[in-house]
Amino acid sequence: MKTVMFYTRFQPVCERGGTEHTTIVTARELKKRYGVQTIAAYQIDFQGTYDGFDFVYRLPKDHKEATEKTIEIVRKHHVDTIVVQGYFHEMKIFCRVKEATHCKLIFAHHFQPGWEKLDRQQIVSKIASHHGFGRLRYQLKNLLFPLFQWQSRMNLRKRYFRTFRHADRIVVLSQSYVLPFLKLAAASGAEARKIRVIPNMLPFPPHVVGSLRLEEKEKVALIVSRLDERQKRIHLALNLWKETLKDENLKGWHLYVIGDGNTPSVPIYEQWAKEHEIPEVTFLGRTFPVPYYKKASVFLMSSVCEGLPLTILESKQFGVVPIAFDTFGAVYDVIRNEEDGYIIQEGDKKQYAACLKKLMTDSTLRNDMARHGLDNLSPFSVEQVIKKWHEIL
């Protein structure tokens, strides 16, 4: 029996996010369809639900102790392959484990390559949220931003370079990510054979989705997202919602926001929405999204970067029409522009609001797009995606 260990920094629970949810589904399907024994390893506890693993281990945060613990686990369970789910920093641990045990090592990148680069807006937000010496440190970083940006770029290239050369295989979510990964890793086109493209699979099985009645959809818009302003730009989505609802013909529509931050953030966003007079919005925190997908008609995404977002796949599974900015390459894999959703040029807020208004006012257009969305999901089917994982293993 083949044994695979999946490493995620946070405990692999569905409520944590897309990487963890994907890990759970992949492990479960490998076990069910191919009899693979699966092990979860992580470092940080996170409350939530998960299944699909034969064994679950929490690793020490100290790298030396984590390495020793992992070697012990690999030898005990005769692990054939370790899959590191996108964490460059911890690759040092698993490279040492590979040297000691000769197991195979796969690095699966769950974002668009290069998204980790230093962002000035992130520094500005840190200044606002820190006090005393912490604020002074980030103010200095902002003042010397070009220097820190150069240093960040060099460190980023080192991570990609080392990871590419130590891993047996690299997995990316979209064909559009292959060349950017090679470039950051200073690898040649001939080395692209080391990279495999495996997209995320549909998150929900058919029995959860059930039968869809598009004509029974309600005047509900939906955001399902981690409340992380740097990446997800929830404030931008809320402002676009406010702008759209200025139209008197859109009375009766309501926006639900599902999700929370790494630290509790819902009260902060509720206060921000109140101060900025965002109409018809309710923050639900972390909750099971299926009942809201079933009644929602439109899905809003405003992220500055993604990998291949599960939430867009989820929305299309439930006949919810997505709209997103073209800020990541895989958006063209998951949305066929003007056929089953809208892809908006980054920064064009006017066009985003216009397309959102068009979806909200034209139920015939909306339902046609939803049907096309259901027809275009086959590349992300469990059968196709899990077969690719089994082949690489």
Short mmCIF file of C-alpha atoms in Angstrom, two decimals:
data_model
loop_
_atom_site.label_atom_id
_atom_site.label_comp_id
_atom_site.label_asym_id
_atom_site.label_seq_id
_atom_site.Cartn_x
_atom_site.Cartn_y
_atom_site.Cartn_z
CA MET A 1 0.00 0.00 0.00
CA LYS A 2 1.33 3.44 -0.94
CA THR A 3 1.55 5.96 1.91
CA VAL A 4 1.49 9.73 1.38
CA MET A 5 2.05 12.48 3.93
CA PHE A 6 0.47 15.90 3.33
CA TYR A 7 1.95 18.89 5.14
CA THR A 8 -0.05 22.06 5.79
CA ARG A 9 1.12 24.77 8.20
CA PHE A 10 -2.32 24.99 9.79
CA GLN A 11 -4.33 22.00 10.91
CA PRO A 12 -6.12 20.71 7.79
CA VAL A 13 -9.71 21.67 8.54
CA CYS A 14 -12.26 22.82 5.95
CA GLU A 15 -12.98 26.03 7.86
CA ARG A 16 -9.37 27.26 7.59
CA GLY A 17 -9.26 27.86 3.82
CA GLY A 18 -8.84 26.55 0.29
CA THR A 19 -5.44 24.87 0.75
CA GLU A 20 -6.64 22.90 3.74
CA HIS A 21 -9.97 22.01 2.13
CA THR A 22 -8.17 20.80 -1.00
CA THR A 23 -5.80 18.70 1.09
CA ILE A 24 -8.69 16.98 2.84
CA VAL A 25 -10.58 16.21 -0.37
CA THR A 26 -7.44 14.96 -2.15
CA ALA A 27 -6.50 12.66 0.72
CA ARG A 28 -10.02 11.32 1.04
CA GLU A 29 -10.35 10.56 -2.68
CA LEU A 30 -6.90 8.93 -2.93
CA LYS A 31 -7.85 6.64 -0.09
CA LYS A 32 -11.32 5.84 -1.44
CA ARG A 33 -10.40 5.32 -5.11
CA TYR A 34 -6.84 3.96 -4.95
CA GLY A 35 -6.39 2.61 -1.43
CA VAL A 36 -3.63 5.10 -0.59
CA GLN A 37 -2.84 5.48 3.12
CA THR A 38 -2.78 9.19 3.98
CA ILE A 39 -1.12 11.09 6.81
CA ALA A 40 -1.66 14.74 7.77
CA ALA A 41 1.16 16.73 9.37
CA TYR A 42 0.84 20.33 10.54
CA GLN A 43 2.26 22.81 13.06
CA ILE A 44 -0.54 25.18 14.12
CA ASP A 45 -3.86 24.06 15.63
CA PHE A 46 -7.05 25.37 14.08
CA GLN A 47 -10.57 24.51 15.17
CA GLY A 48 -12.77 22.82 12.61
CA THR A 49 -13.80 19.56 10.97
CA TYR A 50 -11.84 17.15 8.78
CA ASP A 51 -11.74 13.55 7.73
CA GLY A 52 -9.95 11.40 5.18
CA PHE A 53 -6.65 10.83 6.99
CA ASP A 54 -5.45 7.58 8.52
CA PHE A 55 -3.10 9.39 10.89
CA VAL A 56 -2.71 13.02 11.98
CA TYR A 57 0.43 14.49 13.57
CA ARG A 58 1.23 17.92 14.98
CA LEU A 59 4.88 18.78 14.36
CA PRO A 60 7.04 20.90 16.71
CA LYS A 61 7.69 24.46 15.57
CA ASP A 62 11.43 24.12 16.09
CA HIS A 63 12.90 22.99 12.75
CA LYS A 64 15.35 20.52 14.22
CA GLU A 65 12.69 18.88 16.39
CA ALA A 66 10.21 18.90 13.49
CA THR A 67 12.76 17.20 11.25
CA GLU A 68 13.44 14.46 13.80
CA LYS A 69 9.71 13.94 14.39
CA THR A 70 8.97 13.73 10.66
CA ILE A 71 11.77 11.23 10.05
CA GLU A 72 10.30 9.10 12.83
CA ILE A 73 6.82 9.26 11.23
CA VAL A 74 8.14 8.49 7.73
CA ARG A 75 10.01 5.42 8.94
CA LYS A 76 7.19 4.21 11.16
CA HIS A 77 4.54 4.36 8.39
CA HIS A 78 6.87 3.66 5.43
CA VAL A 79 5.89 6.95 3.77
CA ASP A 80 6.61 6.90 0.02
CA THR A 81 5.94 10.58 -0.75
CA ILE A 82 5.62 13.85 1.15
CA VAL A 83 3.46 16.58 -0.39
CA VAL A 84 4.26 20.04 0.96
CA GLN A 85 1.24 22.22 0.35
CA GLY A 86 2.89 25.47 -0.67
CA TYR A 87 5.07 26.43 2.31
CA PHE A 88 8.59 27.42 1.21
CA HIS A 89 9.88 28.08 4.73
CA GLU A 90 9.21 24.55 5.95
CA MET A 91 10.80 22.98 2.85
CA LYS A 92 14.08 23.01 4.81
CA ILE A 93 12.56 20.42 7.14
CA PHE A 94 11.37 18.13 4.38
CA CYS A 95 14.55 18.38 2.31
CA ARG A 96 16.44 17.01 5.33
CA VAL A 97 13.80 14.31 5.76
CA LYS A 98 14.18 13.34 2.11
CA GLU A 99 17.95 13.04 2.50
CA ALA A 100 17.56 10.84 5.59
CA THR A 101 14.77 8.57 4.33
CA HIS A 102 14.96 8.75 0.50
CA CYS A 103 11.22 9.36 0.22
CA LYS A 104 9.94 11.41 -2.72
CA LEU A 105 9.17 15.09 -2.21
CA ILE A 106 6.46 17.04 -4.04
CA PHE A 107 5.93 20.78 -3.63
CA ALA A 108 2.40 21.90 -4.51
CA HIS A 109 2.05 25.66 -4.99
CA HIS A 110 -1.48 26.89 -4.25
CA PHE A 111 -1.11 30.48 -5.45
CA GLN A 112 0.03 32.38 -8.49
CA PRO A 113 3.85 32.27 -8.47
CA GLY A 114 5.31 35.50 -7.14
CA TRP A 115 2.30 36.53 -5.08
CA GLU A 116 4.50 36.51 -1.96
CA LYS A 117 6.42 39.62 -3.03
CA LEU A 118 6.57 42.49 -0.54
CA ASP A 119 3.61 44.83 -0.86
CA ARG A 120 3.74 48.46 0.26
CA GLN A 121 0.05 48.49 1.19
CA GLN A 122 0.73 45.63 3.60
CA ILE A 123 3.37 47.76 5.34
CA VAL A 124 0.99 50.74 5.55
CA SER A 125 -1.68 48.56 7.16
CA LYS A 126 0.91 47.26 9.66
CA ILE A 127 1.75 50.84 10.62
CA ALA A 128 -1.92 51.52 11.34
CA SER A 129 -2.34 48.37 13.45
CA HIS A 130 0.86 48.60 15.54
CA HIS A 131 1.99 50.87 18.36
CA GLY A 132 5.30 51.94 19.90
CA PHE A 133 8.43 50.19 18.61
CA GLY A 134 6.40 47.96 16.28
CA ARG A 135 4.94 50.98 14.48
CA LEU A 136 8.37 52.63 14.31
CA ARG A 137 9.82 49.49 12.71
CA TYR A 138 7.19 49.45 9.95
CA GLN A 139 7.49 53.22 9.43
CA LEU A 140 11.22 52.70 8.81
CA LYS A 141 10.40 49.83 6.44
CA ASN A 142 8.02 52.10 4.52
CA LEU A 143 10.64 54.88 4.35
CA LEU A 144 13.24 52.45 2.98
CA PHE A 145 10.75 50.48 0.90
CA PRO A 146 12.89 50.20 -2.30
CA LEU A 147 15.68 48.56 -0.28
CA PHE A 148 13.36 46.14 1.50
CA GLN A 149 11.57 45.40 -1.77
CA TRP A 150 14.89 44.45 -3.43
CA GLN A 151 15.81 42.27 -0.44
CA SER A 152 12.38 40.61 -0.53
CA ARG A 153 12.73 39.90 -4.25
CA MET A 154 16.14 38.25 -3.75
CA ASN A 155 14.87 36.10 -0.87
CA LEU A 156 11.85 35.09 -2.93
CA ARG A 157 14.03 33.93 -5.82
CA LYS A 158 16.20 31.91 -3.41
CA ARG A 159 13.11 30.10 -2.07
CA TYR A 160 11.89 29.21 -5.55
CA PHE A 161 15.40 28.20 -6.69
CA ARG A 162 16.03 25.87 -3.75
CA THR A 163 12.54 24.39 -3.79
CA PHE A 164 12.69 23.65 -7.52
CA ARG A 165 15.99 21.83 -7.21
CA HIS A 166 15.22 19.80 -4.08
CA ALA A 167 11.68 18.68 -4.96
CA ASP A 168 11.13 15.66 -7.20
CA ARG A 169 8.05 17.32 -8.69
CA ILE A 170 6.42 20.77 -8.58
CA VAL A 171 2.63 21.02 -8.88
CA VAL A 172 0.97 24.25 -10.01
CA LEU A 173 -2.74 24.95 -10.41
CA SER A 174 -2.76 26.35 -13.95
CA GLN A 175 -0.75 26.11 -17.17
CA SER A 176 -0.41 29.89 -16.94
CA TYR A 177 1.72 29.43 -13.79
CA VAL A 178 4.40 27.17 -15.31
CA LEU A 179 6.56 29.86 -16.94
CA PRO A 180 6.36 32.29 -13.97
CA PHE A 181 7.48 29.50 -11.63
CA LEU A 182 10.38 28.57 -13.93
CA LYS A 183 11.43 32.23 -14.16
CA LEU A 184 11.45 32.74 -10.39
CA ALA A 185 13.35 29.48 -9.94
CA ALA A 186 15.94 30.51 -12.56
CA ALA A 187 15.13 27.31 -14.43
CA SER A 188 15.20 26.73 -18.19
CA GLY A 189 12.26 25.77 -20.36
CA ALA A 190 13.79 22.32 -20.74
CA GLU A 191 13.34 21.81 -16.98
CA ALA A 192 9.58 22.35 -17.25
CA ARG A 193 9.15 18.54 -17.29
CA LYS A 194 9.55 18.67 -13.50
CA ILE A 195 6.34 20.72 -13.24
CA ARG A 196 2.86 19.18 -13.38
CA VAL A 197 -0.40 21.11 -13.74
CA ILE A 198 -3.13 19.79 -11.45
CA PRO A 199 -6.09 22.12 -10.76
CA ASN A 200 -8.23 22.10 -7.68
CA MET A 201 -11.14 19.71 -7.84
CA LEU A 202 -14.82 20.44 -7.24
CA PRO A 203 -15.20 20.87 -3.48
CA PHE A 204 -18.69 19.43 -2.99
CA PRO A 205 -19.96 15.96 -4.00
CA PRO A 206 -23.24 15.73 -5.98
CA HIS A 207 -25.33 14.69 -2.98
CA VAL A 208 -24.41 17.94 -1.18
CA VAL A 209 -25.25 20.11 -4.20
CA GLY A 210 -28.55 18.31 -4.80
CA SER A 211 -30.97 19.40 -7.51
CA LEU A 212 -30.72 23.04 -8.59
CA ARG A 213 -33.74 25.17 -9.45
CA LEU A 214 -32.33 28.35 -10.91
CA GLU A 215 -35.75 29.93 -11.18
CA GLU A 216 -36.02 29.75 -7.37
CA LYS A 217 -32.82 31.71 -6.74
CA GLU A 218 -33.21 34.78 -4.56
CA LYS A 219 -31.96 38.37 -4.71
CA VAL A 220 -28.85 37.38 -2.83
CA ALA A 221 -25.21 38.20 -3.57
CA LEU A 222 -22.43 36.31 -1.82
CA ILE A 223 -18.81 36.69 -0.74
CA VAL A 224 -17.12 33.62 0.72
CA SER A 225 -13.62 34.58 1.74
CA ARG A 226 -10.99 34.84 4.43
CA LEU A 227 -11.20 38.39 5.79
CA ASP A 228 -7.68 39.34 4.76
CA GLU A 229 -7.58 42.86 3.37
CA ARG A 230 -4.15 42.56 1.74
CA GLN A 231 -5.17 39.67 -0.53
CA LYS A 232 -8.96 39.63 -0.60
CA ARG A 233 -9.71 43.40 -0.64
CA ILE A 234 -13.09 43.06 1.07
CA HIS A 235 -13.34 46.85 1.43
CA LEU A 236 -13.17 47.18 -2.35
CA ALA A 237 -15.96 44.63 -2.82
CA LEU A 238 -18.13 46.43 -0.27
CA ASN A 239 -17.60 49.80 -1.98
CA LEU A 240 -18.50 48.26 -5.35
CA TRP A 241 -21.64 46.80 -3.78
CA LYS A 242 -22.54 50.22 -2.39
CA GLU A 243 -22.02 51.84 -5.79
CA THR A 244 -24.20 49.24 -7.52
CA LEU A 245 -27.06 49.53 -5.05
CA LYS A 246 -27.48 53.22 -5.84
CA ASP A 247 -29.74 51.99 -8.64
CA GLU A 248 -33.35 52.13 -7.44
CA ASN A 249 -34.18 49.05 -9.52
CA LEU A 250 -32.04 46.88 -7.22
CA LYS A 251 -34.14 47.21 -4.10
CA GLY A 252 -34.56 43.91 -2.28
CA TRP A 253 -31.03 42.64 -2.94
CA HIS A 254 -28.83 41.63 0.00
CA LEU A 255 -25.13 40.74 0.33
CA TYR A 256 -23.93 38.01 2.71
CA VAL A 257 -20.24 37.79 3.64
CA ILE A 258 -19.10 34.38 4.92
CA GLY A 259 -15.68 33.98 6.53
CA ASP A 260 -13.36 35.47 9.11
CA GLY A 261 -9.70 36.38 9.50
CA ASN A 262 -6.86 34.48 11.14
CA THR A 263 -7.86 36.51 14.17
CA PRO A 264 -11.54 37.46 14.73
CA SER A 265 -12.25 40.21 12.21
CA VAL A 266 -16.02 40.24 11.72
CA PRO A 267 -16.72 43.05 14.29
CA ILE A 268 -14.03 45.20 12.63
CA TYR A 269 -15.63 44.79 9.20
CA GLU A 270 -19.12 45.34 10.60
CA GLN A 271 -17.95 48.63 12.12
CA TRP A 272 -16.22 49.64 8.87
CA ALA A 273 -19.38 48.89 6.86
CA LYS A 274 -21.45 50.94 9.28
CA GLU A 275 -19.06 53.91 9.12
CA HIS A 276 -19.00 53.82 5.32
CA GLU A 277 -22.78 53.34 5.02
CA ILE A 278 -22.60 50.05 3.12
CA PRO A 279 -26.23 49.05 2.54
CA GLU A 280 -27.85 45.62 2.79
CA VAL A 281 -24.87 43.61 4.02
CA THR A 282 -24.64 40.92 6.70
CA PHE A 283 -21.41 39.36 8.02
CA LEU A 284 -21.96 35.75 9.00
CA GLY A 285 -18.44 34.77 10.11
CA ARG A 286 -17.36 31.18 9.60
CA THR A 287 -20.44 29.16 8.79
CA PHE A 288 -21.39 26.30 6.48
CA PRO A 289 -21.86 28.08 3.14
CA VAL A 290 -24.06 25.57 1.28
CA PRO A 291 -27.47 27.02 2.35
CA TYR A 292 -26.33 30.44 1.10
CA TYR A 293 -24.90 29.09 -2.17
CA LYS A 294 -28.26 27.42 -2.81
CA LYS A 295 -30.21 30.68 -2.62
CA ALA A 296 -27.56 33.11 -3.94
CA SER A 297 -27.59 34.39 -7.52
CA VAL A 298 -24.30 36.31 -7.81
CA PHE A 299 -20.81 35.71 -6.39
CA LEU A 300 -18.37 38.61 -5.83
CA MET A 301 -14.58 38.27 -5.79
CA SER A 302 -12.22 41.24 -5.48
CA SER A 303 -8.91 39.54 -4.65
CA VAL A 304 -5.62 41.05 -5.73
CA CYS A 305 -4.25 37.53 -6.15
CA GLU A 306 -5.43 33.91 -5.97
CA GLY A 307 -4.28 30.46 -7.05
CA LEU A 308 -7.30 28.67 -8.44
CA PRO A 309 -10.06 29.68 -6.03
CA LEU A 310 -12.29 26.97 -4.65
CA THR A 311 -15.00 29.52 -3.94
CA ILE A 312 -15.52 30.21 -7.65
CA LEU A 313 -15.81 26.46 -8.30
CA GLU A 314 -18.22 26.22 -5.39
CA SER A 315 -20.35 29.07 -6.68
CA LYS A 316 -20.58 27.55 -10.16
CA GLN A 317 -21.50 24.15 -8.68
CA PHE A 318 -24.53 25.84 -7.12
CA GLY A 319 -25.50 27.96 -10.13
CA VAL A 320 -24.17 31.21 -8.67
CA VAL A 321 -22.66 33.46 -11.35
CA PRO A 322 -19.16 34.76 -10.45
CA ILE A 323 -17.54 38.11 -11.18
CA ALA A 324 -13.82 38.73 -10.52
CA PHE A 325 -10.86 40.91 -11.51
CA ASP A 326 -8.18 39.56 -13.88
CA THR A 327 -5.52 39.66 -11.15
CA PHE A 328 -4.45 36.00 -11.43
CA GLY A 329 -3.85 33.79 -14.46
CA ALA A 330 -6.14 30.94 -13.45
CA VAL A 331 -9.19 33.21 -13.47
CA TYR A 332 -9.42 32.37 -17.21
CA ASP A 333 -9.47 28.65 -16.29
CA VAL A 334 -12.43 28.97 -13.92
CA ILE A 335 -14.47 31.71 -15.64
CA ARG A 336 -15.29 31.95 -19.34
CA ASN A 337 -15.79 35.66 -19.71
CA GLU A 338 -19.33 36.70 -20.67
CA GLU A 339 -20.33 33.04 -21.00
CA ASP A 340 -20.52 31.80 -17.40
CA GLY A 341 -19.35 34.88 -15.50
CA TYR A 342 -17.46 38.15 -15.85
CA ILE A 343 -13.72 38.85 -15.74
CA ILE A 344 -13.02 42.53 -15.16
CA GLN A 345 -9.76 44.30 -15.99
CA GLU A 346 -7.91 45.17 -12.79
CA GLY A 347 -8.76 48.65 -11.58
CA ASP A 348 -11.86 49.09 -13.72
CA LYS A 349 -14.33 49.62 -10.90
CA LYS A 350 -16.88 51.21 -13.21
CA GLN A 351 -17.02 48.10 -15.42
CA TYR A 352 -17.21 45.81 -12.38
CA ALA A 353 -20.22 47.71 -11.03
CA ALA A 354 -21.85 47.77 -14.50
CA CYS A 355 -21.50 43.99 -14.97
CA LEU A 356 -22.69 43.32 -11.44
CA LYS A 357 -25.74 45.52 -12.09
CA LYS A 358 -26.39 43.68 -15.38
CA LEU A 359 -26.40 40.32 -13.57
CA MET A 360 -28.65 41.58 -10.81
CA THR A 361 -31.25 43.12 -13.14
CA ASP A 362 -31.41 40.43 -15.87
CA SER A 363 -32.55 37.06 -14.49
CA THR A 364 -32.60 35.46 -17.98
CA LEU A 365 -28.94 36.37 -18.59
CA ARG A 366 -28.06 35.24 -15.08
CA ASN A 367 -29.72 31.84 -15.44
CA ASP A 368 -28.16 31.26 -18.87
CA MET A 369 -24.71 32.00 -17.43
CA ALA A 370 -25.38 29.71 -14.47
CA ARG A 371 -26.27 26.83 -16.83
CA HIS A 372 -23.12 27.40 -18.87
CA GLY A 373 -21.15 27.41 -15.64
CA LEU A 374 -22.47 23.98 -14.73
CA ASP A 375 -21.56 22.67 -18.20
CA ASN A 376 -17.98 23.96 -17.92
CA LEU A 377 -16.99 22.19 -14.71
CA SER A 378 -15.74 18.88 -16.16
CA PRO A 379 -11.98 19.78 -16.06
CA PHE A 380 -12.33 20.10 -12.29
CA SER A 381 -14.26 16.88 -11.70
CA VAL A 382 -13.02 14.65 -8.89
CA GLU A 383 -12.41 11.80 -11.36
CA GLN A 384 -10.13 13.84 -13.62
CA VAL A 385 -8.17 15.65 -10.92
CA ILE A 386 -7.60 12.71 -8.59
CA LYS A 387 -6.39 10.62 -11.54
CA LYS A 388 -3.66 13.21 -12.16
CA TRP A 389 -2.65 13.06 -8.49
CA HIS A 390 -2.50 9.27 -8.57
CA GLU A 391 -0.32 9.37 -11.70
CA ILE A 392 2.20 11.77 -10.16
CA LEU A 393 2.37 9.70 -6.98
#
